[in-house]
């Protein structure tokens, strides 16, 4: 008896639990993450070659719930629809102008491996659709994006321009498509739609710094949009959509033409401030942003150099070496940072990079924020260079064939990999190379040659994995992906591929065909080397997407130069001449050929003899012919076609012509 | 001709026309030859003014940005270079100094070490580029040069294309003008490192011209365009001992730049070679343009046009192209010019719109320039370091400044003027979106501002060459007039084909002999005789020996029995000449034109020495004399010496000069050499054979 009520109670409890569980879970969602989030961040970094890097990072997150229906507060609706319609799992689109200088601006840090992009447009996307629908989704996506960003991304629709890499990208998937347009020009018309995706546009907050003339004057300009679907918690039923918008610019502080300051290495770096770089100041934060931060990053080498400088001066003024370097002899920052983040390093003997954080709106002067950076003494430092410096070039000349060479060089004995000598023999550095070649460049993959340290190697020894899909004329480009295994102490490695130059149909030539044709950048990744910076203050990073993205494990990625291949081009201005000459040649050829084929030996003779048997018409013709025949016979025998009559006629005509010419003139 | 049995059959008009022309072959050939020569002489009148064909170039549309400040910096470099000269060891120092100056500008610096190779005769490498792998066997390790390369990257460009500036510099005997040429380029380069409008990267090559200007530039280009992987290490370690690196190389290593790091930029769009000489015209600053590359290739006319336009209209320089100076004072040319001027005046009186005549002085000038243009194209030897670029399909031109203002010590003024010109040219090329393709590639210059395009200069050649097939056909058809009575029936066919085959065999054998003659110098070079005269003698002896051997082995018999033989042989020779000249006109037009001038009259006129009793003695004698004169003039050495004599005067001519000339031809892979030995010489021998034909 006692069991029954307890059991019923238990049942009741269970029932109530079953009823309320969804409600509770919804409630927790409402509490925790249902809110859309927008953050704006800007990272400034002085570069060793007297320039300044500015990296804008805007991130908006939209949870996928039924709560809002189809509407969003902050998240751009256009993008949300795009994600929904094409089931995009991940996508990245970048517009770039100029080249990223890996040697002087760095190639080992998160910014360079994520934001250094090839010139023009690059797009890759992973779709959440069955494999056979991926191509269709891609085509639709390119059209939508091209409308959205006022760019000719729709040219990526053609199957000759995109490919499906398998090894090169981190989220390897059969649903990945990749395409580039190296010749796409980037201008404000691409920036404006990009800015429209931001909740505050460029009216307030950090984005108000984006003064068009000053950012397009820079040496490098890359505007990027990245979409991801991430699960905040592993057990969450739906994933959030994260839109990451970054703009990376490299600017020259005080004008381009500054002769005096460029004459020597040991000269003072130019002083800059946000208002001198952009011509504007930050007037408060974007009201919709959850956090709005500006960072100033000092590189490892610069910090080390600073400490050295400080140590030198220690003897003169006895100041305590404070670790955050805000007080230092080399430069002065106008505003004190709210927080100093220090990089966590595995080895102790190197000095770690520093990041100063400023929160907009919370700083001393609430209305305007204008950070200025004043150099006081000359400092020379170098950035963190990529493990191997890659360059790609064409060999050979002429319109027939050529060779693509990709050469990898180590940056010097101290740079790159720091492996102890013992490991050097066994240690292997894998390098991924991804190369797309348009179909009219007919690459012969069997001519692949690998040279390591100037010594020819057999391909089997040097290549760990290779995946090739040869090009198909007018259908698909040639794709080569390979994993090279290089010894760690490698000084130089070169791979060469020979190709034949193809011919295009006259309709297929793009405008300005005489410039040549582009081979898109090759992507070189170092899968075992990660470009990430770990900071000592983990807790604060939760709401700082830019800094937490630095901690992600991204392999170092390196884009090579775009190559220009001159192909044979027809003379477009003379199709008429060509048609005329060709037709003449054909007419002459076929005319004489038909004539020869039609005529039988001594047939004319027979016709001539058998003139009586034919009908009245042919008899008439024969008669006419005969009367004509007499004339040439006589001329050939006498061999003077130009009878005096004819000559007289010609002279008369000529005289009339001359007279007419003279009188009319 | 068609058999006589069917005379009633109607011939087609084209055939009738052909028969008509062939039957009047003598008249046709005389008219064609004369009109060919006349048309050639008329070319300076038919020349058109140059115009800028590519709209994108827009020369002179922007004001020069180059300021006194840049020139001041450049002057510092010039003074530093001149200071270095006074120091005892300066060969390596110059490179480091220039490199320092370049890196101070913020541009990339690289060094390129090369081993100059002597030009060798490669019998089978004529139309192919020298393979860099095979050349490295004959390298002298102690002789090496170091080029300095500076690269200014276009700030917003994508680095696909590049413009090359070349300054040859010989550090061993450098004087003011050499230092100025570096200063001139430096001032442009320093401006270009700072401008924002660059779309193409700029490569500045300071070519170490101790072993010749051309070889240093071509060595760099070869390493740029077709490097050999896996060979440079072998070269450095095995053949050239790496331990005994000279001091200056170690210097380079220590200054932080790896010497083996070959700097590159994209595809080359154009190249400018900048030189300064001290020879100058009185009272004017002059700019000499050199454009001829190997085998008569020329850069696109637009490149010359921009240089000419900017130099004349913006910088006020006097632009010159090469002329054959002796022609300026030639009496016959003066007379011809006067005649043409009066003809022109008469024409203008008839109709003022006919712009036919040009002033006599202009005509003479144009002819002298045209002749030199033809001559240097025909030689097939590049007239400067720009020739190396043309081998890789890059348009290049050499600008040689000969400033008068230097004499007055106004360096800065000259530097400003010269560098503004170069800046303007680079700006134009920078504007160019496509590569040079709009304007002409085949042309002859009659002055820096006037040119004769291919459509016009083809006419004299066609007129000259046209009589050859006509004459050959007419001779072949008229054999029976000379031959035995074979006019009846079947007998006609076989002897004719037999004689034809014999003649063809003869022509083929002689051409084969020509091929052997062309290869002989390779063997002679291997034997290494000292004097050129000796070499020439051996060459001619060996050639004669080969000829005799060939005749013996292949059974060429000189005792001709049939009268028709020499006629068939002449006909075959004419066809061979025609084919040869037409082939050559595709490869190098100027050579074919000059060759046609020499060969065509000879081949048409040639006749056995035997006196024809049917004609008068005067006719016979004049024909013999003409044959002799033409034959001796067309013999390559004789024509060479005559040309030399006409240009430089007859005193001091050495027999060995011919050998030197031929050597230079093959060393530069000139197709003219092949033409002379494989077409001209065999045809000359065939003509000689006909002349000596005994019946």
Coordinates of C-alpha atoms in Angstrom, one line a residue, chain A residues 27-348:
Chain A
X27 CA 14.3 28.9 -20.6
X28 CA 17.9 28.1 -20.4
X29 CA 18.4 28.9 -24.0
X30 CA 16.7 32.2 -23.5
X31 CA 18.9 32.9 -20.6
X32 CA 22.2 31.9 -22.1
X33 CA 22.7 32.3 -25.8
X34 CA 19.7 33.2 -27.6
X35 CA 20.8 36.8 -28.0
X36 CA 22.5 37.9 -31.1
X37 CA 25.9 39.3 -30.5
X38 CA 28.0 41.8 -32.2
X39 CA 31.5 42.8 -31.4
X40 CA 33.9 45.2 -33.0
X41 CA 37.6 45.2 -32.7
X42 CA 40.6 46.9 -34.2
X43 CA 44.2 45.7 -34.0
X44 CA 47.1 48.0 -34.7
X45 CA 50.6 46.9 -35.2
X46 CA 53.7 48.8 -36.1
X47 CA 55.5 47.0 -38.9
X48 CA 59.3 46.8 -39.3
X49 CA 59.3 48.6 -42.6
X50 CA 57.9 51.8 -41.2
X51 CA 54.3 50.9 -42.0
X52 CA 51.4 50.2 -39.8
X53 CA 49.0 47.3 -40.0
X54 CA 45.4 47.9 -39.1
X55 CA 43.2 44.9 -38.8
X56 CA 39.5 45.5 -38.3
X57 CA 37.5 42.6 -37.0
X58 CA 33.7 42.6 -36.7
X59 CA 31.9 39.5 -35.6
X60 CA 28.2 38.9 -35.3
X61 CA 26.7 35.7 -34.1
X62 CA 23.1 34.5 -34.7
X63 CA 21.8 31.5 -32.9
X64 CA 19.5 29.3 -35.0
X65 CA 16.3 29.2 -33.1
X66 CA 12.7 29.5 -33.8
X67 CA 12.6 32.4 -31.4
X68 CA 13.0 35.1 -33.9
X69 CA 11.5 33.4 -36.8
X70 CA 12.9 34.9 -39.9
X71 CA 13.9 38.1 -38.4
X72 CA 17.1 39.2 -36.8
X73 CA 18.1 42.1 -34.6
X74 CA 21.7 42.5 -35.5
X75 CA 22.7 39.7 -37.9
X76 CA 22.4 40.8 -41.5
X77 CA 19.4 39.2 -43.0
X78 CA 21.0 38.8 -46.5
X79 CA 23.6 36.6 -45.0
X80 CA 21.2 34.7 -42.9
X81 CA 19.1 33.9 -45.9
X82 CA 22.2 32.9 -47.9
X83 CA 23.2 30.5 -45.2
X84 CA 19.7 29.1 -45.0
X85 CA 19.1 28.7 -48.7
X86 CA 22.4 27.2 -49.7
X87 CA 23.0 25.3 -46.5
X88 CA 26.4 26.8 -46.1
X89 CA 28.5 25.1 -43.4
X90 CA 31.5 27.4 -43.9
X91 CA 32.4 30.0 -46.4
X92 CA 35.1 32.6 -46.9
X93 CA 35.1 35.4 -49.4
X94 CA 38.0 37.9 -49.7
X95 CA 38.6 40.9 -51.9
X96 CA 42.3 41.9 -52.0
X97 CA 44.4 44.5 -53.6
X98 CA 48.1 44.5 -53.4
X99 CA 50.5 41.9 -52.1
X100 CA 51.2 40.8 -48.6
X101 CA 54.9 41.0 -48.0
X102 CA 55.6 37.9 -46.0
X103 CA 59.1 38.8 -45.3
X104 CA 58.6 42.3 -43.9
X105 CA 55.1 42.0 -42.6
X106 CA 55.3 38.6 -41.1
X107 CA 54.2 35.1 -42.1
X108 CA 54.1 33.3 -38.8
X109 CA 51.3 35.0 -37.0
X110 CA 47.6 34.4 -37.0
X111 CA 46.8 37.6 -38.9
X112 CA 49.1 36.8 -41.8
X113 CA 48.0 33.2 -42.1
X114 CA 44.3 34.1 -42.0
X115 CA 44.1 37.6 -43.6
X116 CA 46.9 37.5 -46.2
X117 CA 45.0 36.7 -49.3
X118 CA 45.9 36.5 -53.0
X119 CA 45.1 39.5 -55.2
X120 CA 41.6 39.7 -56.5
X121 CA 38.7 37.6 -55.2
X122 CA 39.0 34.3 -53.4
X123 CA 36.0 32.3 -52.4
X124 CA 35.6 28.9 -50.8
X125 CA 32.6 27.3 -49.3
X126 CA 31.5 24.0 -47.7
X127 CA 27.9 23.0 -48.2
X128 CA 25.7 20.9 -46.1
X129 CA 24.0 19.2 -49.0
X130 CA 24.3 15.8 -50.7
X131 CA 27.4 15.5 -52.8
X132 CA 25.6 15.7 -56.1
X133 CA 24.0 19.0 -55.3
X134 CA 27.2 20.8 -54.3
X135 CA 28.0 22.1 -57.7
X136 CA 24.5 23.5 -58.1
X137 CA 24.6 25.2 -54.7
X138 CA 28.0 26.7 -55.6
X139 CA 26.7 28.1 -58.8
X140 CA 23.8 29.7 -57.1
X141 CA 25.9 31.0 -54.3
X142 CA 28.4 32.7 -56.7
X143 CA 25.5 34.5 -58.4
X144 CA 24.0 35.6 -55.1
X145 CA 27.3 36.9 -53.8
X146 CA 28.1 38.7 -57.0
X147 CA 24.8 40.6 -56.6
X148 CA 25.5 41.2 -53.0
X149 CA 29.0 42.6 -53.3
X150 CA 28.9 44.2 -56.7
X151 CA 31.7 42.0 -58.1
X152 CA 31.9 39.6 -60.9
X153 CA 32.0 36.6 -58.6
X154 CA 29.5 35.0 -61.0
X155 CA 32.5 34.2 -63.3
X156 CA 33.3 31.5 -60.7
X157 CA 30.2 29.7 -61.8
X158 CA 31.8 28.1 -64.8
X159 CA 33.3 24.7 -64.0
X160 CA 36.6 25.8 -65.5
X161 CA 37.2 28.2 -62.7
X162 CA 36.6 26.3 -59.5
X163 CA 37.9 23.1 -58.1
X164 CA 37.4 20.8 -55.2
X165 CA 40.6 20.5 -53.2
X166 CA 40.9 17.6 -50.9
X167 CA 44.1 18.2 -49.0
X168 CA 44.8 21.9 -49.0
X169 CA 42.1 23.2 -46.7
X170 CA 41.8 22.5 -43.0
X171 CA 38.2 21.3 -43.0
X172 CA 38.7 18.7 -45.6
X173 CA 35.5 17.8 -47.2
X174 CA 34.0 16.5 -50.4
X175 CA 31.6 19.4 -50.2
X176 CA 34.3 22.1 -50.5
X177 CA 34.6 24.2 -53.5
X178 CA 37.3 26.7 -54.2
X179 CA 37.7 29.4 -56.8
X180 CA 39.7 32.6 -57.4
X181 CA 39.5 35.5 -59.8
X182 CA 43.0 37.0 -59.8
X183 CA 42.1 39.9 -62.0
X184 CA 39.1 41.3 -60.1
X185 CA 39.7 44.9 -59.2
X186 CA 38.7 45.9 -55.7
X187 CA 37.2 49.3 -54.9
X188 CA 34.7 51.1 -52.7
X189 CA 31.8 49.6 -54.5
X190 CA 32.8 46.3 -52.9
X191 CA 33.4 47.9 -49.5
X192 CA 30.0 49.6 -49.3
X193 CA 27.9 46.4 -49.4
X194 CA 30.3 44.9 -47.0
X195 CA 29.8 47.7 -44.6
X196 CA 26.1 47.4 -44.9
X197 CA 26.2 44.1 -43.2
X198 CA 27.4 45.8 -40.0
X199 CA 24.7 47.0 -37.6
X200 CA 26.2 50.4 -37.3
X201 CA 27.5 50.6 -40.8
X202 CA 30.3 53.1 -40.8
X203 CA 28.4 55.7 -38.9
X204 CA 29.6 55.0 -35.4
X205 CA 32.1 52.8 -33.6
X206 CA 35.3 51.5 -34.9
X207 CA 34.0 51.2 -38.4
X208 CA 33.7 55.0 -38.6
X209 CA 37.4 55.0 -39.1
X210 CA 37.0 53.6 -42.5
X211 CA 37.7 56.7 -44.5
X212 CA 37.8 55.5 -48.1
X213 CA 40.6 57.6 -49.5
X214 CA 43.0 56.7 -46.7
X215 CA 42.3 53.0 -46.6
X216 CA 42.5 52.7 -50.4
X217 CA 45.8 54.6 -50.4
X218 CA 47.4 51.7 -48.5
X219 CA 49.9 49.2 -49.6
X220 CA 47.6 46.2 -48.9
X221 CA 43.9 46.1 -48.6
X222 CA 42.0 42.9 -47.9
X223 CA 38.4 42.7 -47.1
X224 CA 37.2 39.4 -45.9
X225 CA 34.0 37.8 -44.9
X226 CA 33.8 34.5 -43.2
X227 CA 30.8 32.5 -42.3
X228 CA 30.9 29.6 -39.9
X229 CA 28.4 27.4 -38.2
X230 CA 29.7 26.6 -34.8
X231 CA 28.2 24.7 -31.9
X232 CA 28.8 26.6 -28.7
X233 CA 28.1 23.6 -26.6
X234 CA 28.5 20.1 -27.8
X235 CA 25.1 19.0 -26.8
X236 CA 23.3 22.0 -28.3
X237 CA 20.7 21.0 -30.8
X238 CA 21.4 23.7 -33.3
X239 CA 24.5 25.5 -34.3
X240 CA 25.1 29.3 -34.2
X241 CA 26.0 31.2 -37.4
X242 CA 29.0 33.3 -36.9
X243 CA 29.8 36.0 -39.4
X244 CA 33.3 37.3 -39.2
X245 CA 34.1 40.4 -41.2
X246 CA 37.7 41.6 -41.3
X247 CA 39.5 44.3 -43.1
X248 CA 43.2 44.3 -43.2
X249 CA 45.1 47.4 -44.4
X250 CA 48.7 48.3 -44.4
X251 CA 49.3 52.0 -44.3
X252 CA 52.2 54.3 -44.6
X253 CA 52.0 56.8 -41.7
X254 CA 53.0 60.1 -42.9
X255 CA 52.5 60.1 -46.6
X256 CA 54.4 58.1 -49.2
X257 CA 56.9 60.7 -50.1
X258 CA 59.1 61.1 -47.1
X259 CA 62.6 61.2 -48.4
X260 CA 64.6 62.2 -45.4
X261 CA 63.2 59.4 -43.3
X262 CA 64.0 56.7 -45.7
X263 CA 67.7 57.2 -46.3
X264 CA 69.0 55.0 -43.5
X265 CA 68.0 52.0 -41.5
X266 CA 68.9 53.5 -38.2
X267 CA 66.4 56.3 -38.6
X268 CA 63.5 57.0 -36.4
X269 CA 60.3 55.3 -37.4
X270 CA 57.5 57.7 -38.3
X271 CA 55.2 58.7 -35.6
X272 CA 51.5 58.0 -36.2
X273 CA 48.2 58.3 -34.6
X274 CA 44.8 57.0 -35.6
X275 CA 43.8 60.4 -36.8
X276 CA 46.9 60.7 -39.0
X277 CA 46.4 57.2 -40.4
X278 CA 42.8 57.3 -41.1
X279 CA 42.0 61.0 -41.0
X280 CA 39.3 60.3 -38.4
X281 CA 38.9 59.4 -34.8
X282 CA 36.7 57.0 -33.0
X283 CA 33.7 58.8 -31.6
X284 CA 32.5 56.4 -29.1
X285 CA 31.4 52.8 -29.6
X286 CA 28.7 51.3 -31.7
X287 CA 25.8 51.2 -29.4
X288 CA 24.8 47.8 -30.6
X289 CA 28.2 46.2 -30.0
X290 CA 28.7 44.0 -27.0
X291 CA 32.3 44.9 -26.9
X292 CA 34.3 47.4 -28.7
X293 CA 38.1 47.2 -28.3
X294 CA 41.2 48.5 -29.8
X295 CA 44.4 46.6 -29.5
X296 CA 48.0 47.5 -30.0
X297 CA 50.3 44.6 -30.7
X298 CA 54.0 44.6 -30.3
X299 CA 55.9 41.8 -31.8
X300 CA 58.2 39.4 -30.0
X301 CA 61.3 40.8 -31.7
X302 CA 60.3 44.4 -31.0
X303 CA 59.7 43.6 -27.3
X304 CA 63.1 41.9 -27.1
X305 CA 64.7 44.8 -28.8
X306 CA 63.0 47.1 -26.3
X307 CA 64.3 45.2 -23.4
X308 CA 67.8 45.3 -24.8
X309 CA 67.5 49.1 -25.2
X310 CA 66.2 49.4 -21.7
X311 CA 69.0 47.3 -20.3
X312 CA 71.5 49.6 -22.0
X313 CA 70.0 52.7 -20.4
X314 CA 69.5 51.1 -17.0
X315 CA 72.9 52.4 -16.0
X316 CA 71.9 56.0 -16.5
X317 CA 68.5 56.1 -14.9
X318 CA 67.6 53.5 -12.4
X319 CA 64.1 52.7 -13.4
X320 CA 62.7 49.3 -12.7
X321 CA 62.1 47.2 -15.7
X322 CA 58.4 46.9 -15.8
X323 CA 57.2 44.0 -17.8
X324 CA 54.4 45.7 -19.7
X325 CA 56.8 48.2 -21.3
X326 CA 54.4 51.1 -21.2
X327 CA 57.2 53.2 -19.9
X328 CA 60.1 52.7 -22.2
X329 CA 62.8 54.7 -23.9
X330 CA 61.8 53.9 -27.5
X331 CA 58.2 55.0 -27.9
X332 CA 55.4 56.6 -26.1
X333 CA 51.7 55.8 -26.3
X334 CA 49.3 58.6 -25.7
X335 CA 46.7 56.6 -23.8
X336 CA 47.3 54.0 -21.1
X337 CA 45.9 50.6 -21.9
X338 CA 43.2 49.1 -19.9
X339 CA 44.8 45.7 -19.9
X340 CA 48.1 44.2 -21.0
X341 CA 48.0 40.7 -22.4
X342 CA 51.2 38.8 -22.6
X343 CA 51.8 35.9 -24.9
X344 CA 52.5 32.5 -23.3
X345 CA 55.5 30.8 -24.7
X346 CA 56.7 27.3 -24.4
X347 CA 60.4 28.3 -24.2
X348 CA 61.5 30.8 -21.7

